[in-house]
Coordinates of C-alpha atoms in Angstrom, one line a residue:
M1 CA 83.6 91.1 100.7
L2 CA 86.0 89.7 98.2
A3 CA 85.1 89.8 94.6
A4 CA 83.8 86.7 93.0
Q5 CA 86.6 84.8 91.3
H6 CA 87.0 85.6 87.6
T7 CA 87.1 82.9 85.1
T8 CA 90.8 82.5 84.5
P9 CA 92.0 81.5 81.0
G10 CA 95.1 79.9 82.6
A11 CA 98.5 79.5 81.1
T12 CA 97.4 79.1 77.5
A13 CA 96.2 82.7 77.3
F14 CA 99.8 83.8 78.1
T15 CA 101.7 81.2 76.1
D16 CA 99.6 81.8 73.0
A17 CA 99.8 85.6 73.3
P18 CA 101.0 87.2 70.0
E19 CA 103.8 89.1 71.9
V20 CA 105.1 85.9 73.5
Q21 CA 105.0 83.9 70.3
Q22 CA 106.6 86.7 68.3
C23 CA 109.4 86.9 70.9
L24 CA 110.1 83.1 70.7
A25 CA 109.9 83.1 66.9
Q26 CA 112.5 85.9 66.7
L27 CA 114.8 84.1 69.1
R28 CA 114.5 80.8 67.3
E29 CA 115.1 82.4 63.9
H30 CA 118.3 84.1 65.2
F31 CA 119.6 81.0 67.1
H32 CA 119.6 77.8 65.2
A33 CA 121.9 74.8 64.5
Q34 CA 124.4 76.9 62.6
N35 CA 124.2 79.7 65.2
P36 CA 123.4 78.0 68.5
L37 CA 122.5 79.9 71.7
V38 CA 125.5 79.5 74.1
V39 CA 125.2 81.2 77.5
S40 CA 126.8 78.6 79.8
D41 CA 129.4 75.8 79.9
V42 CA 127.3 73.7 82.2
L43 CA 124.9 71.3 80.5
D44 CA 122.7 68.3 81.3
E45 CA 122.0 65.2 79.4
H46 CA 119.2 66.9 77.5
G47 CA 121.4 69.7 76.3
N48 CA 119.8 72.3 78.7
Q49 CA 122.2 75.1 79.7
Y50 CA 122.4 76.1 83.4
V51 CA 122.7 79.6 84.9
N52 CA 122.2 81.1 88.3
L53 CA 119.2 83.3 88.5
V54 CA 118.4 86.4 90.7
Q55 CA 114.9 87.9 90.6
K56 CA 114.1 91.4 91.7
G57 CA 111.2 92.4 94.0
G58 CA 108.4 94.5 92.6
G59 CA 105.1 93.8 94.4
V60 CA 102.4 92.4 92.1
L61 CA 104.5 93.2 89.1
G62 CA 106.5 90.1 90.0
V63 CA 104.0 88.3 87.7
A64 CA 106.3 89.6 84.9
L65 CA 109.1 87.4 86.3
V66 CA 107.2 84.3 85.4
G67 CA 106.8 85.5 81.8
Y68 CA 110.5 86.1 81.5
T69 CA 111.6 82.7 82.9
Y70 CA 109.1 81.1 80.6
V71 CA 111.0 82.5 77.6
L72 CA 114.3 81.4 79.1
E73 CA 113.1 77.9 79.6
Q74 CA 111.7 77.7 76.1
M75 CA 115.2 78.5 74.9
G76 CA 116.7 75.6 76.8
I77 CA 117.9 77.5 79.9
R78 CA 117.6 76.0 83.4
F79 CA 118.6 77.3 86.8
L80 CA 121.1 75.9 89.2
R81 CA 121.1 78.4 92.0
L82 CA 118.1 80.6 92.7
A83 CA 117.6 83.8 94.7
G84 CA 115.0 86.4 95.0
T85 CA 113.6 89.3 97.1
S86 CA 109.9 90.0 97.9
A87 CA 107.9 89.2 94.7
G88 CA 111.1 87.7 93.3
A89 CA 111.1 85.4 96.3
I90 CA 107.7 84.1 95.3
N91 CA 108.7 83.0 91.8
T92 CA 112.0 81.7 93.2
A93 CA 110.0 79.6 95.7
M94 CA 107.7 78.2 93.0
M95 CA 110.6 77.4 90.7
T96 CA 112.4 75.6 93.5
A97 CA 109.5 73.5 94.7
I98 CA 107.9 72.4 91.5
G99 CA 109.3 69.3 89.7
R100 CA 112.9 68.7 89.0
K101 CA 115.7 71.1 88.0
E102 CA 115.9 69.9 84.5
E103 CA 112.1 70.4 83.9
A104 CA 110.5 73.6 82.5
K105 CA 108.3 75.0 85.3
S106 CA 107.1 78.5 84.3
E107 CA 104.0 77.3 82.5
K108 CA 102.8 75.6 85.6
I109 CA 103.5 78.7 87.6
V110 CA 101.6 80.9 85.2
Q111 CA 98.6 78.5 85.7
I112 CA 98.9 78.8 89.5
I113 CA 99.2 82.6 89.4
S114 CA 96.2 82.9 87.0
E115 CA 94.0 81.1 89.6
L116 CA 95.0 83.4 92.4
N117 CA 92.7 86.4 93.2
F118 CA 95.4 88.9 94.2
F119 CA 92.9 91.0 96.3
S120 CA 92.8 88.0 98.6
L121 CA 96.3 89.0 99.7
V122 CA 94.8 92.2 101.1
D123 CA 93.4 90.4 104.2
G124 CA 93.2 93.3 106.7
H125 CA 90.2 95.0 108.2
P126 CA 87.4 95.9 105.7
S127 CA 88.0 99.6 106.3
A128 CA 91.7 99.2 105.6
R129 CA 90.9 97.2 102.4
W130 CA 88.5 99.9 101.3
L131 CA 91.2 102.6 101.8
I132 CA 93.9 100.6 100.1
K133 CA 91.7 100.0 97.1
N134 CA 90.8 103.6 96.7
F135 CA 94.3 105.0 97.3
I136 CA 95.7 102.6 94.7
T137 CA 93.0 102.8 92.0
H138 CA 91.9 106.4 92.2
K139 CA 94.6 108.9 91.7
D140 CA 92.6 111.8 93.1
F141 CA 91.4 109.9 96.2
A142 CA 94.0 111.5 98.5
A143 CA 92.8 114.9 97.4
K144 CA 89.2 113.9 98.0
L145 CA 90.0 112.5 101.4
K146 CA 91.7 115.7 102.3
K147 CA 88.6 117.7 101.3
W148 CA 86.4 115.4 103.4
I149 CA 88.5 115.9 106.4
L150 CA 88.7 119.7 106.0
A151 CA 84.9 119.8 105.4
A152 CA 84.3 117.7 108.6
A153 CA 86.6 120.0 110.6
A154 CA 84.9 123.1 109.2
T155 CA 81.5 121.7 110.0
F156 CA 82.5 121.0 113.6
F157 CA 84.1 124.4 114.0
A158 CA 80.9 126.0 112.6
L159 CA 78.8 124.1 115.1
I160 CA 80.9 125.3 118.0
V161 CA 80.7 129.0 116.8
A162 CA 76.9 128.6 116.2
D163 CA 76.5 127.2 119.8
A164 CA 78.3 130.1 121.3
T165 CA 76.5 132.7 119.2
L166 CA 73.0 131.3 119.7
L167 CA 73.5 130.8 123.4
S168 CA 74.5 134.4 123.8
L169 CA 71.5 135.7 121.7
E170 CA 68.9 133.4 123.2
H171 CA 68.5 135.7 126.3
H172 CA 67.3 138.5 124.0
Y173 CA 65.5 136.4 121.3
K174 CA 63.5 133.6 122.9
W175 CA 62.4 132.3 119.4
L176 CA 66.1 131.2 118.9
T177 CA 65.7 128.5 121.7
P178 CA 64.7 125.6 119.4
W179 CA 67.6 126.5 117.1
T180 CA 70.0 126.6 120.0
Q181 CA 68.8 123.2 121.3
T182 CA 69.0 121.7 117.8
C183 CA 72.5 123.1 117.3
F184 CA 73.6 121.7 120.7
V185 CA 72.2 118.2 119.8
A186 CA 74.0 118.3 116.5
T187 CA 77.2 119.3 118.3
G188 CA 76.7 116.4 120.7
F189 CA 76.4 113.9 117.9
A190 CA 79.5 115.4 116.2
L191 CA 81.4 115.0 119.5
M192 CA 80.2 111.4 119.9
A193 CA 81.3 110.7 116.3
L194 CA 84.7 112.3 116.8
G195 CA 85.2 110.4 120.1
T196 CA 84.2 107.1 118.4
L197 CA 86.6 107.9 115.5
L198 CA 89.5 108.7 117.9
F199 CA 88.8 105.6 120.0
Y200 CA 88.8 103.5 116.8
L201 CA 92.0 105.1 115.5
N202 CA 93.7 104.5 118.8
R203 CA 92.7 100.8 118.7
L204 CA 94.0 100.6 115.1
M205 CA 97.3 102.2 116.1
N206 CA 97.7 99.8 119.0
R207 CA 97.0 96.9 116.7
L208 CA 99.4 98.3 114.1
K209 CA 102.1 98.6 116.8
N210 CA 101.6 95.1 118.1
A211 CA 101.6 93.7 114.5
G212 CA 104.8 95.5 113.5
F213 CA 102.9 98.4 112.0
G214 CA 101.2 96.4 109.2
V215 CA 97.7 96.9 107.8
N216 CA 97.3 93.3 106.5
P217 CA 98.2 90.2 108.5
G218 CA 99.5 88.4 105.5
D219 CA 97.9 85.1 106.7
F220 CA 96.3 84.4 103.4
F221 CA 99.6 84.6 101.5
Y222 CA 101.4 82.5 104.2
T223 CA 98.8 79.8 103.9
W224 CA 98.7 80.0 100.1
I225 CA 102.5 79.6 99.7
K226 CA 102.6 76.9 102.4
D227 CA 100.0 74.9 100.5
R228 CA 101.9 75.3 97.2
F229 CA 105.0 74.0 99.0
I230 CA 103.2 71.0 100.5
E231 CA 101.6 70.1 97.2
N232 CA 105.2 69.7 95.9
G233 CA 106.6 67.8 98.8
V234 CA 108.2 70.7 100.7
K235 CA 107.0 70.4 104.3
N236 CA 110.1 71.6 106.2
V237 CA 113.5 73.2 105.7
T238 CA 115.2 69.9 105.0
D239 CA 112.7 69.2 102.2
L240 CA 113.4 72.7 100.8
N241 CA 117.2 72.2 100.8
N242 CA 116.8 68.8 99.2
K243 CA 114.6 70.2 96.4
A244 CA 117.0 73.1 95.8
G245 CA 120.0 70.9 95.8
Q246 CA 118.6 67.8 94.0
P247 CA 121.2 66.2 91.6
I248 CA 120.9 66.9 87.9
P249 CA 121.2 63.8 85.6
G250 CA 124.1 63.9 83.2
L251 CA 125.5 67.3 84.4
C252 CA 128.6 68.0 82.4
L253 CA 130.8 70.8 81.1
R254 CA 131.0 72.1 77.5
V255 CA 134.8 72.6 77.9
E256 CA 137.2 71.3 80.5
H257 CA 137.6 73.2 83.8
T258 CA 139.9 72.5 86.7
K259 CA 137.0 72.2 89.2
G260 CA 134.8 70.0 87.0
T261 CA 131.2 69.7 88.2
A262 CA 131.6 68.1 91.6
D263 CA 131.0 71.4 93.4
L264 CA 128.1 72.6 91.2
N265 CA 125.3 72.2 93.7
G266 CA 121.9 74.0 93.6
D267 CA 120.5 76.0 96.4
V268 CA 117.9 78.7 97.0
T269 CA 118.0 82.0 98.8
F270 CA 115.2 84.3 100.0
I271 CA 116.3 87.8 101.2
T272 CA 114.6 89.5 104.1
S273 CA 115.4 92.4 106.5
E274 CA 115.6 91.7 110.3
L275 CA 114.8 94.8 112.3
A276 CA 115.8 93.8 115.8
T277 CA 119.5 93.6 114.8
G278 CA 119.4 95.6 111.5
N279 CA 120.7 92.7 109.4
K280 CA 120.1 91.3 105.9
I281 CA 119.0 87.7 106.4
Q282 CA 119.4 84.9 103.8
F283 CA 117.0 82.0 104.3
P284 CA 117.4 79.1 104.5
K285 CA 121.1 79.5 104.8
M286 CA 120.9 81.5 108.1
C287 CA 118.3 79.3 109.8
N288 CA 121.1 78.4 112.3
L289 CA 120.7 81.9 113.8
F290 CA 117.2 81.2 115.0
R291 CA 117.2 77.4 115.8
E292 CA 119.7 74.8 116.8
K293 CA 120.7 72.4 114.1
D294 CA 118.5 69.6 115.3
Q295 CA 115.5 72.0 115.5
I296 CA 115.8 73.6 112.1
D297 CA 112.7 71.8 110.8
T298 CA 110.6 73.6 113.4
L299 CA 110.8 76.6 111.1
Q300 CA 108.4 76.8 108.3
P301 CA 109.8 77.4 104.7
A302 CA 106.6 79.4 103.8
G303 CA 107.7 81.9 106.5
F304 CA 110.9 82.6 104.6
V305 CA 108.9 83.8 101.6
R306 CA 106.4 85.6 103.8
A307 CA 109.2 87.4 105.6
S308 CA 110.8 88.4 102.2
M309 CA 107.6 90.0 100.9
A310 CA 106.5 91.8 104.1
I311 CA 106.1 95.2 102.5
P312 CA 106.4 97.7 105.5
I313 CA 103.0 99.2 106.6
F314 CA 101.2 97.2 103.9
F315 CA 101.8 93.8 105.6
E316 CA 102.5 93.0 109.2
S317 CA 106.0 92.0 110.1
Y318 CA 106.9 88.3 110.2
F319 CA 108.1 87.1 113.5
I320 CA 110.3 84.2 114.7
D321 CA 109.8 83.9 118.4
N322 CA 111.5 82.0 121.2
I323 CA 115.1 82.1 119.8
P324 CA 117.2 80.0 122.2
I325 CA 119.6 82.8 123.0
N326 CA 121.3 80.9 125.8
S327 CA 122.4 78.1 123.5
P328 CA 126.1 78.1 122.8
E329 CA 125.3 77.0 119.2
I330 CA 123.1 80.0 118.6
K331 CA 125.5 82.5 120.2
E332 CA 128.3 81.2 118.1
A333 CA 126.2 81.5 114.9
W334 CA 125.4 85.1 115.6
L335 CA 129.0 85.9 116.5
Q336 CA 130.4 84.3 113.4
T337 CA 127.8 85.7 111.0
F338 CA 127.2 89.2 112.2
N339 CA 129.6 89.7 115.1
E340 CA 126.6 90.0 117.3
R341 CA 127.2 89.0 120.9
F342 CA 123.6 89.3 122.1
P343 CA 121.1 87.5 119.8
P344 CA 117.5 88.8 119.9
T345 CA 114.9 86.8 121.7
N346 CA 112.4 87.5 119.0
A347 CA 113.2 88.4 115.3
R348 CA 111.0 90.8 113.3
F349 CA 111.3 90.7 109.5
V350 CA 110.1 93.0 106.8
D351 CA 110.5 93.1 103.0
G352 CA 114.0 92.1 101.9
G353 CA 113.9 95.0 99.4
L354 CA 114.5 97.4 102.3
L355 CA 118.2 96.3 102.2
S356 CA 118.6 94.4 98.9
N357 CA 115.8 94.4 96.4
F358 CA 118.0 92.9 93.6
P359 CA 120.7 90.7 95.3
I360 CA 122.7 90.2 92.1
S361 CA 126.0 90.1 94.2
L362 CA 124.8 86.9 96.0
F363 CA 126.6 84.5 93.6
F364 CA 129.7 86.5 93.1
N365 CA 132.9 84.5 93.6
P366 CA 136.0 86.6 93.5
H367 CA 138.2 83.5 93.5
M368 CA 136.7 82.0 90.3
M369 CA 138.6 83.7 87.5
V370 CA 137.0 81.7 84.7
P371 CA 133.3 81.0 85.6
R372 CA 131.6 77.9 84.4
L373 CA 128.1 79.4 84.3
P374 CA 126.9 83.0 84.4
T375 CA 124.5 84.7 86.8
F376 CA 121.3 86.0 85.1
G377 CA 119.2 88.7 86.7
I378 CA 115.6 89.9 86.0
D379 CA 115.1 93.5 86.7
L380 CA 111.7 95.2 87.0
N381 CA 111.3 98.8 86.0
D382 CA 108.0 100.7 86.6
A383 CA 109.6 104.1 86.9
G384 CA 109.0 105.2 83.4
E385 CA 109.4 109.0 82.8
K386 CA 109.5 109.7 86.5
S387 CA 113.2 108.7 86.5
T388 CA 114.3 110.9 83.6
P389 CA 116.8 113.7 84.3
G390 CA 115.3 117.1 85.0
S391 CA 111.9 115.9 86.2
T392 CA 112.5 116.3 89.9
D393 CA 110.9 119.7 90.0
N394 CA 107.5 118.1 89.5
W395 CA 107.8 115.7 92.5
G396 CA 105.2 115.9 95.3
L397 CA 105.9 114.9 98.9
L398 CA 105.1 111.2 98.2
G399 CA 107.4 111.3 95.2
Y400 CA 110.1 112.9 97.2
F401 CA 110.1 110.3 100.0
G402 CA 109.5 107.5 97.5
S403 CA 112.6 108.4 95.6
M404 CA 114.6 108.6 98.8
L405 CA 113.4 105.1 99.7
N406 CA 114.3 103.7 96.3
T407 CA 117.8 105.3 96.5
L408 CA 118.4 103.7 99.9
R409 CA 117.2 100.2 99.0
G410 CA 118.8 100.1 95.6
Y411 CA 122.2 101.6 96.4
Y412 CA 124.2 98.6 97.4
D413 CA 122.9 96.5 94.5
K414 CA 123.6 99.3 92.1
D415 CA 127.0 99.9 93.6
F416 CA 127.9 96.2 93.0
L417 CA 126.9 96.5 89.3
V418 CA 129.0 99.7 88.9
Q419 CA 132.0 97.8 90.2
N420 CA 131.3 94.6 88.3
K421 CA 130.0 95.7 84.9
A422 CA 130.4 92.2 83.4
Y423 CA 127.2 91.3 85.3
E424 CA 125.2 93.8 83.3
G425 CA 125.3 91.5 80.3
G426 CA 123.2 88.9 82.1
I427 CA 120.5 91.3 83.3
G428 CA 117.2 91.6 81.5
T429 CA 115.0 94.5 82.3
I430 CA 111.2 94.3 82.0
N431 CA 109.5 97.7 81.3
L432 CA 106.3 97.9 83.4
T433 CA 105.6 101.6 83.0
G434 CA 102.0 102.3 83.7
F435 CA 101.5 99.5 86.2
N436 CA 101.3 100.1 90.0
W437 CA 103.5 97.7 92.0
L438 CA 100.9 97.7 94.8
N439 CA 97.8 97.2 92.6
F440 CA 96.5 94.0 94.1
F441 CA 93.4 94.5 92.0
L442 CA 95.0 93.4 88.7
S443 CA 92.4 91.8 86.4
D444 CA 93.1 88.5 84.6
E445 CA 93.8 90.6 81.4
D446 CA 96.3 92.8 83.2
K447 CA 98.1 89.7 84.6
E448 CA 98.5 88.5 81.1
D449 CA 99.7 92.0 80.0
V450 CA 102.3 92.1 82.8
C451 CA 103.5 88.6 81.9
S452 CA 103.8 89.2 78.2
G453 CA 105.1 92.8 78.4
R454 CA 102.3 94.5 76.5
P455 CA 100.5 97.7 77.8
G456 CA 97.1 97.0 79.3
S457 CA 94.1 99.1 80.2
H458 CA 95.0 98.6 83.9
E459 CA 91.4 99.3 84.9
V460 CA 90.1 97.9 88.1
P461 CA 87.1 95.6 88.0
D462 CA 83.9 97.2 89.5
D463 CA 83.0 94.1 91.4
I464 CA 85.9 94.1 93.8

């Protein structure tokens, strides 16, 4: 059963938080009429400054992205082009769909997030939900589970030994017959339990295989983000592109530039990983790989976000089926984009963070020597002391493989930053040490803590 919904304090609890108010007060004290904040040469008629924004993935810790964008908006910063991966794709989607580009949106998004019971996203089998909750919330659960398995194995082995021993002694000691029978019955029940467990595990493995090896279907999230899109007038890909590229009244430049503002058009990008061909996919830009131009709107924009946040194993893969692979248009699109001569009939997507968790290179234009607006990035760091030099000797097996995965998925984004150090000035890092990126059991208080950047108790409510 899902927990009863908590009474959510909404956006006010975040915006009125002392940490948030103190941050804004310090910024406003530093930047004033005599020392204005200048980050971009692109302005609108209200004096808002425009930047491109890239948001990093980070599981439930993506809540912190909303807090960061709230502060940026309060300082008169707006966003022309948006991109995000996984959790970053969620906030990117909300910022694209809600209102107009010149409007501040983060406060509305905070309200929407505060009303969402994160545990609803864990929509798999009840036993899987129980395991996930315990693995995430109890640090010693893996050790306890190991002890239970060893105890069960030892008990089964002891029953087998007892059966053999009692059976051999029964011929000499008739009084052992009831004990022998009892032991055989207990062994029978143990074998039935083992057989049932193996049968159940086999069914689960087949289900996992058919679902792209995911524990949770992700249906709740898909419906939730689809409903948020529809509430804001985004029903298909065309609506999404129109929202992302809507004109900005009074868009102008602070200083003259040879290109002017005619080519400054907004767009949105969700990063996901396609497993059938091993490619990084950018939605909605690459919709032409999966549908012909006049059929683009048969794809659902909510699926792009669902594909981007499909954490392997935790969520099922997202699929796009029935790709018209015999269409010359589709063949040409795959050939031109990835030099693929044989498009897949079905595409299987998992978390974009597998290939690019922080796609900061997306808006890089090597031909623009003097940029008109910068690219801002929001980085999430929950590594804490685990990433300090000299600490590798204390890694366990999970820490070892986790570090390998982080190295693989972050290498290309990091390599771009190493070669383009100018981008580092536009990246803000949110320290989330102490929070678990898979903790879908965040309380309302912890959501506020993550948003406002203060340490919380991180305890899990007992009623979940």
